[in-house]
Short mmCIF file of N, CA and C in Angstrom, two decimals:
data_model
loop_
_atom_site.label_atom_id
_atom_site.label_comp_id
_atom_site.label_asym_id
_atom_site.label_seq_id
_atom_site.Cartn_x
_atom_site.Cartn_y
_atom_site.Cartn_z
N MET A 82 21.81 -43.61 41.28
CA MET A 82 20.72 -42.67 40.93
C MET A 82 20.00 -42.05 39.50
N PRO A 83 19.35 -42.42 39.49
CA PRO A 83 18.62 -42.02 38.65
C PRO A 83 18.23 -40.63 38.47
N SER A 84 17.27 -40.04 38.54
CA SER A 84 17.17 -38.94 38.77
C SER A 84 18.69 -37.37 38.81
N ASN A 85 19.55 -38.20 39.21
CA ASN A 85 20.84 -37.25 39.38
C ASN A 85 21.40 -37.18 37.65
N ASP A 86 21.21 -38.90 37.22
CA ASP A 86 21.00 -38.87 35.83
C ASP A 86 20.74 -38.17 34.61
N ALA A 87 19.03 -37.92 34.97
CA ALA A 87 18.49 -36.56 34.50
C ALA A 87 18.75 -35.58 34.31
N SER A 88 19.14 -35.64 35.33
CA SER A 88 19.89 -34.13 34.93
C SER A 88 20.80 -33.45 34.55
N ILE A 89 22.04 -34.52 34.85
CA ILE A 89 22.97 -33.96 34.54
C ILE A 89 22.82 -34.43 32.91
N ALA A 90 21.86 -34.98 32.24
CA ALA A 90 22.25 -35.45 30.82
C ALA A 90 21.38 -33.75 30.61
N VAL A 91 19.85 -33.63 31.18
CA VAL A 91 19.58 -32.23 30.99
C VAL A 91 20.68 -31.04 30.61
N GLN A 92 21.79 -31.25 31.40
CA GLN A 92 22.14 -29.95 31.56
C GLN A 92 23.15 -30.23 30.41
N ASN A 93 23.68 -30.81 30.20
CA ASN A 93 25.09 -31.66 28.66
C ASN A 93 24.07 -31.02 28.02
N PHE A 94 22.33 -31.16 27.81
CA PHE A 94 21.85 -31.08 26.90
C PHE A 94 21.85 -29.23 26.47
N LEU A 95 21.30 -28.68 27.55
CA LEU A 95 21.09 -27.28 27.98
C LEU A 95 22.80 -26.33 27.02
N ARG A 96 23.79 -27.40 27.97
CA ARG A 96 25.72 -26.32 27.49
C ARG A 96 25.31 -27.17 25.78
N SER A 97 24.99 -27.38 25.15
CA SER A 97 25.73 -27.74 23.71
C SER A 97 24.47 -26.85 23.44
N MET A 98 23.39 -27.14 23.76
CA MET A 98 22.47 -25.72 23.06
C MET A 98 22.86 -24.84 22.77
N GLN A 99 23.70 -24.34 24.31
CA GLN A 99 23.77 -23.03 23.95
C GLN A 99 24.85 -22.24 22.50
N GLY A 100 25.55 -23.42 22.39
CA GLY A 100 26.79 -23.23 21.58
C GLY A 100 25.66 -23.03 19.86
N SER A 101 24.59 -23.49 19.71
CA SER A 101 24.33 -22.97 18.08
C SER A 101 22.95 -21.87 18.07
N GLN A 102 22.98 -21.87 16.86
CA GLN A 102 22.70 -20.29 16.62
C GLN A 102 21.37 -20.51 16.99
N VAL A 103 20.15 -21.49 16.94
CA VAL A 103 18.35 -21.20 17.77
C VAL A 103 19.08 -21.08 18.81
N MET A 104 19.74 -21.41 19.94
CA MET A 104 19.76 -20.87 21.40
C MET A 104 20.26 -19.06 21.60
N ARG A 105 21.11 -18.28 20.60
CA ARG A 105 21.61 -16.97 20.65
C ARG A 105 20.81 -16.03 19.78
N ASP A 106 19.85 -16.52 18.85
CA ASP A 106 19.45 -15.66 17.69
C ASP A 106 18.23 -16.07 18.08
N PRO A 107 17.01 -15.73 19.03
CA PRO A 107 15.82 -16.13 18.86
C PRO A 107 15.19 -15.92 16.96
N GLN A 108 15.72 -15.01 16.20
CA GLN A 108 15.11 -14.46 15.38
C GLN A 108 14.95 -16.06 14.28
N ALA A 109 16.40 -16.54 14.28
CA ALA A 109 16.93 -17.83 13.67
C ALA A 109 15.57 -18.63 13.62
N ARG A 110 14.77 -18.83 14.36
CA ARG A 110 14.00 -19.66 14.83
C ARG A 110 12.92 -19.80 13.46
N THR A 111 12.38 -20.97 13.14
CA THR A 111 10.83 -20.69 12.43
C THR A 111 10.42 -19.76 12.32
N GLN A 112 9.31 -18.97 11.61
CA GLN A 112 8.85 -18.37 12.33
C GLN A 112 7.62 -18.28 11.26
N PRO A 113 6.43 -17.87 11.37
CA PRO A 113 5.23 -18.00 10.14
C PRO A 113 6.03 -16.61 9.41
N LYS A 114 5.79 -16.43 8.24
CA LYS A 114 5.83 -15.15 7.30
C LYS A 114 5.19 -14.56 8.44
N PRO A 115 5.32 -13.44 8.71
CA PRO A 115 4.59 -11.55 9.33
C PRO A 115 3.86 -11.26 8.02
N PHE A 116 2.42 -11.01 7.95
CA PHE A 116 2.24 -10.05 7.46
C PHE A 116 0.64 -9.54 8.36
N THR A 117 0.34 -8.14 8.04
CA THR A 117 -1.01 -7.17 8.27
C THR A 117 -2.20 -8.02 8.80
N THR A 118 -2.61 -7.45 8.94
CA THR A 118 -4.01 -7.64 9.41
C THR A 118 -5.17 -6.89 8.49
N LEU A 119 -6.35 -7.49 8.51
CA LEU A 119 -7.06 -6.34 7.47
C LEU A 119 -7.11 -5.14 8.07
N PRO A 120 -7.31 -5.09 9.73
CA PRO A 120 -8.13 -3.85 10.21
C PRO A 120 -6.46 -3.15 10.08
N ASP A 121 -5.52 -3.59 10.29
CA ASP A 121 -3.89 -2.14 10.18
C ASP A 121 -3.81 -1.54 8.42
N LEU A 122 -4.84 -2.36 7.63
CA LEU A 122 -4.84 -2.05 5.76
C LEU A 122 -5.79 -1.35 5.66
N LEU A 123 -6.77 -1.68 6.51
CA LEU A 123 -8.16 0.07 6.31
C LEU A 123 -8.38 0.18 7.79
N PRO A 124 -7.57 0.90 7.88
CA PRO A 124 -8.34 2.20 9.37
C PRO A 124 -8.80 3.40 8.46
N THR A 125 -9.59 4.06 9.17
CA THR A 125 -10.23 4.74 9.38
C THR A 125 -9.28 6.36 8.24
N SER A 126 -8.31 6.13 8.54
CA SER A 126 -7.57 6.89 8.80
C SER A 126 -7.13 7.36 7.11
N THR A 127 -7.17 6.19 5.56
CA THR A 127 -7.06 5.71 4.47
C THR A 127 -8.50 5.96 3.87
N THR A 128 -9.61 4.55 4.43
CA THR A 128 -10.93 4.70 4.39
C THR A 128 -11.57 5.77 3.73
N ILE A 129 -11.70 6.65 4.80
CA ILE A 129 -12.33 7.98 4.86
C ILE A 129 -12.49 8.66 4.03
N PRO A 130 -11.02 9.21 3.88
CA PRO A 130 -10.23 10.21 2.65
C PRO A 130 -11.10 9.66 0.90
N VAL A 131 -11.34 7.73 1.04
CA VAL A 131 -11.22 7.95 0.01
C VAL A 131 -13.09 7.99 -0.52
N ILE A 132 -13.61 7.76 0.20
CA ILE A 132 -15.24 8.05 0.68
C ILE A 132 -15.56 9.08 0.52
N ASN A 133 -14.83 10.31 1.45
CA ASN A 133 -15.00 11.97 0.86
C ASN A 133 -14.53 12.24 -0.32
N SER A 134 -13.91 11.33 -1.03
CA SER A 134 -13.88 11.70 -3.06
C SER A 134 -14.05 11.10 -3.84
N ALA A 135 -15.07 10.72 -3.22
CA ALA A 135 -15.75 9.52 -4.11
C ALA A 135 -17.06 9.37 -4.40
N ASP A 136 -17.17 9.34 -6.08
CA ASP A 136 -17.72 9.86 -7.44
C ASP A 136 -18.98 9.10 -6.84
N GLU A 137 -20.01 9.47 -7.47
CA GLU A 137 -21.21 8.52 -7.64
C GLU A 137 -21.70 7.37 -7.23
N LYS A 138 -20.62 6.80 -8.62
CA LYS A 138 -20.40 5.70 -9.20
C LYS A 138 -20.12 4.63 -8.28
N LEU A 139 -19.21 5.05 -7.46
CA LEU A 139 -18.01 4.81 -6.50
C LEU A 139 -19.55 3.91 -5.29
N VAL A 140 -19.90 5.09 -4.76
CA VAL A 140 -20.24 5.55 -3.73
C VAL A 140 -21.59 4.59 -3.68
N ASN A 141 -21.97 4.32 -4.94
CA ASN A 141 -23.60 3.47 -5.40
C ASN A 141 -23.34 2.49 -5.01
N ASP A 142 -21.96 1.77 -5.85
CA ASP A 142 -21.38 0.53 -5.63
C ASP A 142 -21.01 -0.30 -3.93
N LEU A 143 -20.30 0.19 -3.51
CA LEU A 143 -20.00 0.33 -1.69
C LEU A 143 -21.38 0.40 -1.18
N LEU A 144 -22.80 1.47 -1.76
CA LEU A 144 -23.70 0.30 -0.83
C LEU A 144 -24.51 -0.24 -1.44
N SER A 145 -24.42 -0.95 -2.71
CA SER A 145 -24.79 -2.18 -3.49
C SER A 145 -25.01 -2.93 -2.19
N GLN A 146 -23.29 -3.12 -1.79
CA GLN A 146 -22.93 -4.14 -0.94
C GLN A 146 -23.32 -4.25 0.75
N LEU A 147 -23.75 -3.46 0.82
CA LEU A 147 -24.16 -3.33 1.99
C LEU A 147 -26.09 -3.64 2.32
N PRO A 148 -26.55 -3.57 3.41
CA PRO A 148 -28.12 -4.24 3.77
C PRO A 148 -28.92 -3.14 3.22
N PRO A 149 -29.63 -3.16 2.44
CA PRO A 149 -30.40 -2.26 1.92
C PRO A 149 -31.34 -1.40 3.49
N GLU A 150 -32.10 -2.07 4.75
CA GLU A 150 -32.11 -1.70 5.30
C GLU A 150 -31.80 -0.65 6.21
N LEU A 151 -30.27 -0.86 5.67
CA LEU A 151 -29.00 0.87 6.07
C LEU A 151 -29.91 2.09 4.76
N MET A 152 -30.02 2.12 3.91
CA MET A 152 -30.28 3.24 3.78
C MET A 152 -31.81 3.07 4.04
N LEU A 153 -33.11 2.28 4.08
CA LEU A 153 -33.83 2.76 4.71
C LEU A 153 -34.50 3.97 6.39
N LEU A 154 -32.94 3.26 7.31
CA LEU A 154 -32.72 3.42 8.32
C LEU A 154 -32.49 5.09 8.11
N ALA A 155 -31.61 5.62 7.36
CA ALA A 155 -30.86 6.76 7.25
C ALA A 155 -32.29 7.43 6.52
N GLN A 156 -33.19 7.07 6.19
CA GLN A 156 -34.32 7.56 5.40
C GLN A 156 -35.67 8.31 6.97
N GLU A 157 -35.74 7.59 7.81
CA GLU A 157 -36.44 6.92 8.69
C GLU A 157 -37.91 7.11 8.26
N ILE A 158 -37.60 6.45 7.52
CA ILE A 158 -39.54 5.32 7.23
C ILE A 158 -39.27 4.56 8.66
N ASP A 159 -40.71 5.17 9.12
CA ASP A 159 -41.66 4.65 9.97
C ASP A 159 -41.59 2.87 9.76
N ASP A 160 -40.73 2.16 10.67
CA ASP A 160 -41.31 0.71 10.97
C ASP A 160 -40.05 -0.10 9.66
N ALA A 161 -39.00 0.38 9.23
CA ALA A 161 -38.23 -0.03 8.94
C ALA A 161 -38.25 -1.91 8.59
N SER A 162 -38.40 -1.83 9.66
CA SER A 162 -38.46 -3.82 9.67
C SER A 162 -39.19 -4.56 8.84
N SER A 163 -40.99 -3.44 8.51
CA SER A 163 -41.29 -4.55 7.51
C SER A 163 -41.73 -4.53 7.13
N VAL A 164 -40.83 -3.08 6.23
CA VAL A 164 -40.50 -2.94 4.54
C VAL A 164 -39.39 -4.37 3.72
N ASP A 165 -40.44 -4.91 3.37
CA ASP A 165 -39.21 -5.75 1.73
C ASP A 165 -37.84 -5.42 1.43
N PRO A 166 -36.43 -5.82 1.65
CA PRO A 166 -35.49 -4.55 1.10
C PRO A 166 -35.23 -4.74 -0.67
N THR A 167 -36.18 -5.83 -0.45
CA THR A 167 -35.49 -5.62 -1.85
C THR A 167 -36.79 -5.12 -2.85
N SER A 168 -37.94 -3.97 -2.29
CA SER A 168 -38.95 -4.28 -2.37
C SER A 168 -39.12 -2.70 -3.27
N GLU A 169 -39.61 -2.11 -4.26
CA GLU A 169 -40.01 -1.24 -4.74
C GLU A 169 -39.20 -0.07 -3.87
N THR A 170 -40.17 -0.12 -2.40
CA THR A 170 -39.84 1.62 -1.89
C THR A 170 -38.50 0.98 -0.83
N ALA A 171 -37.61 0.15 -1.05
CA ALA A 171 -37.18 0.63 -0.32
C ALA A 171 -35.41 0.72 -1.48
N LYS A 172 -35.52 0.45 -2.81
CA LYS A 172 -34.77 1.30 -4.10
C LYS A 172 -35.57 2.31 -3.86
N ALA A 173 -36.27 2.42 -3.95
CA ALA A 173 -36.60 4.85 -3.69
C ALA A 173 -36.27 5.04 -2.83
N ALA A 174 -36.00 4.17 -1.36
CA ALA A 174 -35.32 4.72 -0.67
C ALA A 174 -34.45 5.28 -1.22
N MET A 175 -33.24 3.73 -1.18
CA MET A 175 -31.55 4.59 -1.75
C MET A 175 -31.73 5.19 -2.97
N GLU A 176 -32.22 5.91 -3.40
CA GLU A 176 -32.69 6.79 -4.31
C GLU A 176 -32.49 8.38 -4.64
N ALA A 177 -33.51 8.75 -2.72
CA ALA A 177 -33.65 9.62 -2.52
C ALA A 177 -32.69 10.29 -1.92
N LEU A 178 -31.84 9.24 -1.27
CA LEU A 178 -30.79 9.94 -0.68
C LEU A 178 -29.49 11.11 -1.73
N SER A 179 -29.34 12.22 -0.75
CA SER A 179 -28.39 12.65 -1.31
C SER A 179 -27.45 11.85 -1.71
N LEU A 180 -26.27 12.80 -2.34
CA LEU A 180 -24.32 11.84 -2.47
C LEU A 180 -24.09 11.94 -0.96
N ASP A 181 -23.95 12.70 -0.23
CA ASP A 181 -23.74 13.41 1.42
C ASP A 181 -24.50 12.47 1.95
N GLN A 182 -25.90 11.99 1.90
CA GLN A 182 -26.22 11.62 2.74
C GLN A 182 -25.55 9.80 2.95
N LYS A 183 -25.44 9.62 1.47
CA LYS A 183 -25.06 8.03 1.07
C LYS A 183 -23.49 8.06 2.16
N LYS A 184 -22.90 9.15 1.30
CA LYS A 184 -21.55 8.95 2.46
C LYS A 184 -21.34 8.65 3.97
N ASP A 185 -22.87 9.58 4.18
CA ASP A 185 -22.60 9.82 5.34
C ASP A 185 -23.02 8.44 6.08
N ILE A 186 -23.77 7.77 5.45
CA ILE A 186 -23.94 5.87 5.76
C ILE A 186 -21.95 4.75 5.58
N LEU A 187 -21.84 5.58 4.55
CA LEU A 187 -20.47 4.49 3.56
C LEU A 187 -19.44 5.38 5.32
N ARG A 188 -19.72 6.48 5.88
CA ARG A 188 -18.68 6.61 6.92
C ARG A 188 -19.12 6.03 7.96
N LYS A 189 -19.78 6.15 8.39
CA LYS A 189 -20.32 5.56 9.58
C LYS A 189 -20.28 4.08 9.48
N VAL A 190 -20.24 3.24 8.67
CA VAL A 190 -20.29 1.54 8.35
C VAL A 190 -18.48 1.34 8.69
N LEU A 191 -17.83 2.52 8.21
CA LEU A 191 -16.61 2.08 8.26
C LEU A 191 -15.61 2.71 9.27
N ARG A 192 -16.47 3.68 10.04
CA ARG A 192 -16.19 3.68 11.38
C ARG A 192 -16.75 3.07 12.63
N SER A 193 -17.38 1.84 12.27
CA SER A 193 -18.38 0.89 12.99
C SER A 193 -17.03 -0.02 14.04
N PRO A 194 -17.50 -0.25 15.31
CA PRO A 194 -16.70 -1.25 15.98
C PRO A 194 -17.13 -2.37 15.27
N GLN A 195 -18.42 -2.97 14.61
CA GLN A 195 -18.55 -4.05 14.24
C GLN A 195 -17.81 -4.07 13.02
N PHE A 196 -17.57 -3.20 12.03
CA PHE A 196 -16.95 -3.34 10.94
C PHE A 196 -15.14 -3.94 11.30
N GLN A 197 -14.49 -2.49 11.89
CA GLN A 197 -14.04 -3.55 12.71
C GLN A 197 -13.25 -4.97 13.46
N GLN A 198 -14.36 -5.01 14.00
CA GLN A 198 -14.57 -6.42 14.47
C GLN A 198 -14.37 -7.42 13.71
N SER A 199 -15.82 -7.15 12.60
CA SER A 199 -15.64 -8.10 11.18
C SER A 199 -14.00 -8.29 10.72
N LEU A 200 -13.65 -7.13 10.32
CA LEU A 200 -12.30 -7.04 9.47
C LEU A 200 -10.80 -8.41 10.55
N GLY A 201 -11.32 -8.04 11.19
CA GLY A 201 -10.40 -8.72 12.84
C GLY A 201 -10.73 -10.11 12.45
N SER A 202 -11.93 -10.45 12.98
CA SER A 202 -12.38 -12.06 12.37
C SER A 202 -11.92 -12.56 11.22
N LEU A 203 -12.46 -12.00 10.16
CA LEU A 203 -11.65 -12.63 8.67
C LEU A 203 -9.96 -12.59 8.79
N THR A 204 -9.42 -12.03 9.46
CA THR A 204 -8.00 -11.96 9.50
C THR A 204 -8.02 -13.68 10.02
N VAL A 205 -8.69 -13.91 11.64
CA VAL A 205 -8.18 -14.88 12.17
C VAL A 205 -8.57 -15.73 11.43
N ALA A 206 -9.77 -16.25 10.95
CA ALA A 206 -9.95 -16.93 9.83
C ALA A 206 -9.29 -17.20 8.89
N LEU A 207 -8.79 -15.97 8.15
CA LEU A 207 -7.28 -16.35 7.32
C LEU A 207 -6.48 -17.13 7.20
N ARG A 208 -6.08 -16.59 8.70
CA ARG A 208 -4.79 -17.10 9.63
C ARG A 208 -4.93 -18.97 10.08
N ASP A 209 -5.95 -19.11 9.96
CA ASP A 209 -6.41 -20.73 10.91
C ASP A 209 -6.54 -21.27 10.14
N GLY A 210 -6.41 -20.98 8.84
CA GLY A 210 -7.18 -22.08 7.27
C GLY A 210 -7.92 -22.17 6.65
N GLY A 211 -8.74 -21.12 7.23
CA GLY A 211 -10.09 -20.38 6.23
C GLY A 211 -10.02 -20.49 4.79
N LEU A 212 -9.01 -19.97 4.21
CA LEU A 212 -9.11 -19.36 2.83
C LEU A 212 -9.68 -19.85 2.22
N PRO A 213 -9.08 -21.61 2.44
CA PRO A 213 -10.34 -21.93 1.15
C PRO A 213 -11.45 -21.79 1.01
N GLY A 214 -12.03 -22.26 2.12
CA GLY A 214 -13.68 -22.15 2.06
C GLY A 214 -14.44 -20.39 1.73
N ILE A 215 -13.47 -19.49 2.43
CA ILE A 215 -13.80 -17.74 2.49
C ILE A 215 -13.64 -17.80 0.61
N GLY A 216 -12.14 -18.26 0.44
CA GLY A 216 -12.32 -17.84 -0.96
C GLY A 216 -12.77 -18.01 -1.62
N ASP A 217 -13.17 -19.62 -1.77
CA ASP A 217 -14.47 -20.21 -2.48
C ASP A 217 -16.42 -19.48 -2.26
N ALA A 218 -16.17 -19.07 -1.16
CA ALA A 218 -17.97 -18.21 -1.20
C ALA A 218 -18.20 -16.95 -1.71
N LEU A 219 -16.44 -15.83 -1.48
CA LEU A 219 -16.43 -15.10 -1.96
C LEU A 219 -16.18 -14.92 -3.76
N GLY A 220 -15.90 -16.13 -4.32
CA GLY A 220 -15.44 -15.95 -5.38
C GLY A 220 -14.29 -14.96 -5.57
N ILE A 221 -13.32 -15.47 -4.57
CA ILE A 221 -12.36 -14.75 -4.95
C ILE A 221 -11.27 -15.54 -5.28
N PRO A 222 -10.24 -15.99 -6.55
CA PRO A 222 -9.83 -16.66 -6.79
C PRO A 222 -8.09 -15.73 -6.25
N VAL A 223 -7.81 -17.43 -5.25
CA VAL A 223 -6.62 -17.32 -4.60
C VAL A 223 -5.49 -18.17 -4.80
N GLU A 224 -4.96 -18.63 -4.29
CA GLU A 224 -3.18 -19.40 -5.07
C GLU A 224 -3.71 -20.31 -4.97
N ASN A 225 -2.96 -21.24 -5.32
CA ASN A 225 -3.71 -22.94 -5.43
C ASN A 225 -5.07 -23.72 -4.58
N GLY A 226 -5.63 -22.23 -4.57
CA GLY A 226 -6.99 -22.85 -4.22
C GLY A 226 -7.38 -22.60 -2.46
N GLY A 227 -6.33 -21.71 -1.54
CA GLY A 227 -6.07 -21.86 -0.89
C GLY A 227 -5.45 -22.95 -0.31
N TYR A 228 -4.64 -23.51 -0.80
CA TYR A 228 -4.12 -24.68 -0.18
C TYR A 228 -2.27 -24.18 -0.59
N LEU A 229 -1.38 -25.29 0.55
CA LEU A 229 0.00 -25.51 0.52
C LEU A 229 0.68 -25.50 -0.43
N LYS A 230 0.01 -27.13 -1.31
CA LYS A 230 0.04 -27.01 -2.78
C LYS A 230 -0.88 -27.04 -3.77
N LYS A 231 -0.74 -27.16 -4.97
CA LYS A 231 -1.55 -27.14 -5.48
C LYS A 231 -2.58 -28.27 -5.51
N GLY A 232 -3.86 -28.58 -5.21
CA GLY A 232 -4.42 -30.22 -5.65
C GLY A 232 -5.52 -30.45 -4.23
N GLY A 233 -5.19 -29.04 -3.39
CA GLY A 233 -5.53 -29.56 -2.31
C GLY A 233 -4.37 -29.74 -0.82
N GLY A 234 -5.04 -30.39 -0.21
CA GLY A 234 -4.84 -31.23 0.99
C GLY A 234 -4.72 -30.38 2.82
N VAL A 235 -3.27 -29.98 3.01
CA VAL A 235 -3.45 -28.30 4.09
C VAL A 235 -3.36 -27.09 3.13
N PRO A 236 -4.39 -26.23 3.89
CA PRO A 236 -4.65 -25.09 4.08
C PRO A 236 -3.36 -24.15 4.34
N MET A 237 -3.06 -23.12 3.54
CA MET A 237 -2.47 -21.86 3.59
C MET A 237 -2.67 -21.07 5.46
N GLY A 238 -1.57 -20.48 5.77
CA GLY A 238 -2.68 -19.69 7.14
C GLY A 238 -1.58 -19.02 7.29
N GLY A 239 -1.90 -18.12 8.91
CA GLY A 239 -1.13 -17.47 8.87
C GLY A 239 -0.79 -16.40 7.72
N GLY A 240 0.57 -15.40 8.04
CA GLY A 240 0.76 -14.78 6.72
C GLY A 240 0.79 -14.68 5.63
N ASP A 241 0.80 -16.24 5.07
CA ASP A 241 0.53 -16.61 4.04
C ASP A 241 -0.69 -16.79 3.16
N ALA A 242 -1.83 -17.22 3.98
CA ALA A 242 -2.51 -16.72 3.51
C ALA A 242 -3.80 -14.64 3.60
N VAL A 243 -3.24 -14.71 4.09
CA VAL A 243 -4.17 -13.01 4.39
C VAL A 243 -2.95 -12.20 3.26
N GLU A 244 -2.37 -12.78 3.06
CA GLU A 244 -1.46 -12.27 2.03
C GLU A 244 -2.08 -13.07 0.47
N ALA A 245 -2.55 -13.80 0.26
CA ALA A 245 -3.05 -14.73 -0.88
C ALA A 245 -4.43 -14.29 -0.89
N PHE A 246 -5.07 -14.02 0.67
CA PHE A 246 -6.63 -13.51 -0.02
C PHE A 246 -6.09 -12.12 -0.42
N LEU A 247 -5.70 -10.93 -0.33
CA LEU A 247 -5.22 -9.97 -0.36
C LEU A 247 -4.45 -10.01 -1.95
N TYR A 248 -3.73 -10.75 -2.27
CA TYR A 248 -3.65 -10.71 -3.97
C TYR A 248 -5.14 -10.92 -5.17
N GLY A 249 -5.72 -12.45 -4.44
CA GLY A 249 -6.71 -12.85 -4.96
C GLY A 249 -8.03 -11.49 -4.90
N VAL A 250 -8.15 -10.81 -3.96
CA VAL A 250 -8.82 -9.48 -4.28
C VAL A 250 -8.77 -8.73 -5.16
N LYS A 251 -7.46 -8.42 -4.82
CA LYS A 251 -6.42 -7.71 -6.27
C LYS A 251 -6.89 -8.28 -7.88
N ASP A 252 -6.18 -9.30 -7.75
CA ASP A 252 -6.83 -9.57 -9.07
C ASP A 252 -8.51 -9.82 -9.19
N ALA A 253 -8.75 -10.47 -8.49
CA ALA A 253 -10.50 -10.04 -8.78
C ALA A 253 -11.01 -8.91 -9.27
N VAL A 254 -10.60 -7.90 -8.82
CA VAL A 254 -10.89 -6.62 -9.41
C VAL A 254 -10.37 -6.22 -9.91
N GLU A 255 -9.86 -5.76 -10.64
CA GLU A 255 -8.69 -6.11 -11.62
C GLU A 255 -9.46 -7.03 -13.21
N LYS A 256 -9.98 -8.26 -13.09
CA LYS A 256 -10.00 -9.11 -13.97
C LYS A 256 -11.36 -8.19 -14.37
N GLU A 257 -11.86 -7.75 -13.11
CA GLU A 257 -14.18 -7.51 -13.01
C GLU A 257 -13.66 -5.69 -13.92
N LYS A 258 -12.52 -5.39 -14.03
CA LYS A 258 -11.94 -3.73 -14.02
C LYS A 258 -12.09 -3.93 -15.68
N GLU A 259 -11.72 -5.41 -15.98
CA GLU A 259 -10.76 -5.11 -17.40
C GLU A 259 -12.84 -6.29 -18.61
N GLY A 260 -14.01 -6.38 -17.68
CA GLY A 260 -14.93 -7.40 -18.29
C GLY A 260 -14.26 -8.86 -18.04
N GLY A 261 -13.51 -9.08 -17.04
CA GLY A 261 -13.43 -10.26 -17.43
C GLY A 261 -14.14 -11.21 -16.56
N GLU A 262 -13.82 -12.78 -16.64
CA GLU A 262 -14.40 -13.01 -15.52
C GLU A 262 -14.49 -13.99 -14.24
N GLY A 263 -13.43 -12.43 -13.81
CA GLY A 263 -12.97 -12.69 -11.68
C GLY A 263 -14.33 -11.74 -10.95
N LYS A 264 -15.45 -12.32 -11.09
CA LYS A 264 -16.65 -11.00 -10.61
C LYS A 264 -16.36 -11.84 -9.28
N MET A 265 -16.47 -10.82 -8.41
CA MET A 265 -16.22 -11.47 -7.08
C MET A 265 -18.02 -11.60 -7.15
N ASP A 266 -18.18 -12.53 -5.90
CA ASP A 266 -19.83 -13.04 -6.16
C ASP A 266 -19.89 -12.02 -3.97
N THR A 267 -20.52 -10.96 -3.88
CA THR A 267 -21.05 -10.90 -2.65
C THR A 267 -21.97 -10.84 -2.25
N ASP A 268 -23.32 -11.60 -2.94
CA ASP A 268 -24.06 -12.18 -2.36
C ASP A 268 -24.14 -13.44 -1.04
#
């Protein structure tokens, strides 16, 4: 009976595996390096206090990374969609905002579901092998260009990719502070 032989073979295999470390300890199995998500690293409980204590330079630097339409909307400009965001009107709208109004815009952005969703999507993209393209597009120097080995091939994934991205952002910010060439491209 061939089906009986197969059943015996499977049972013997399972019995032999019971003695191995892999079957006894699920932690012994090879698992990807665990690492946090971007939403876990940037909760509003951390980011809002930073905005609340930020000086005007930091607030303006952060606002410069947002679409100018947000400043137009905050100024309640009639038909803001018809105003060219690069025009003098848009620049004047940003300059006319008080520091408190600017901080309020940033707090609203940080609390928005769209921001949290975007952080989650970026985490997934990094974990799923998108680090080389994301690092390149943002001008963030990441380890080995985002690949497992220098020179390309297989992109980093999982927690390793998220960690490499964060270290790349950190390095880019430090180089920018020093006046080096590590400026992030945010356009």
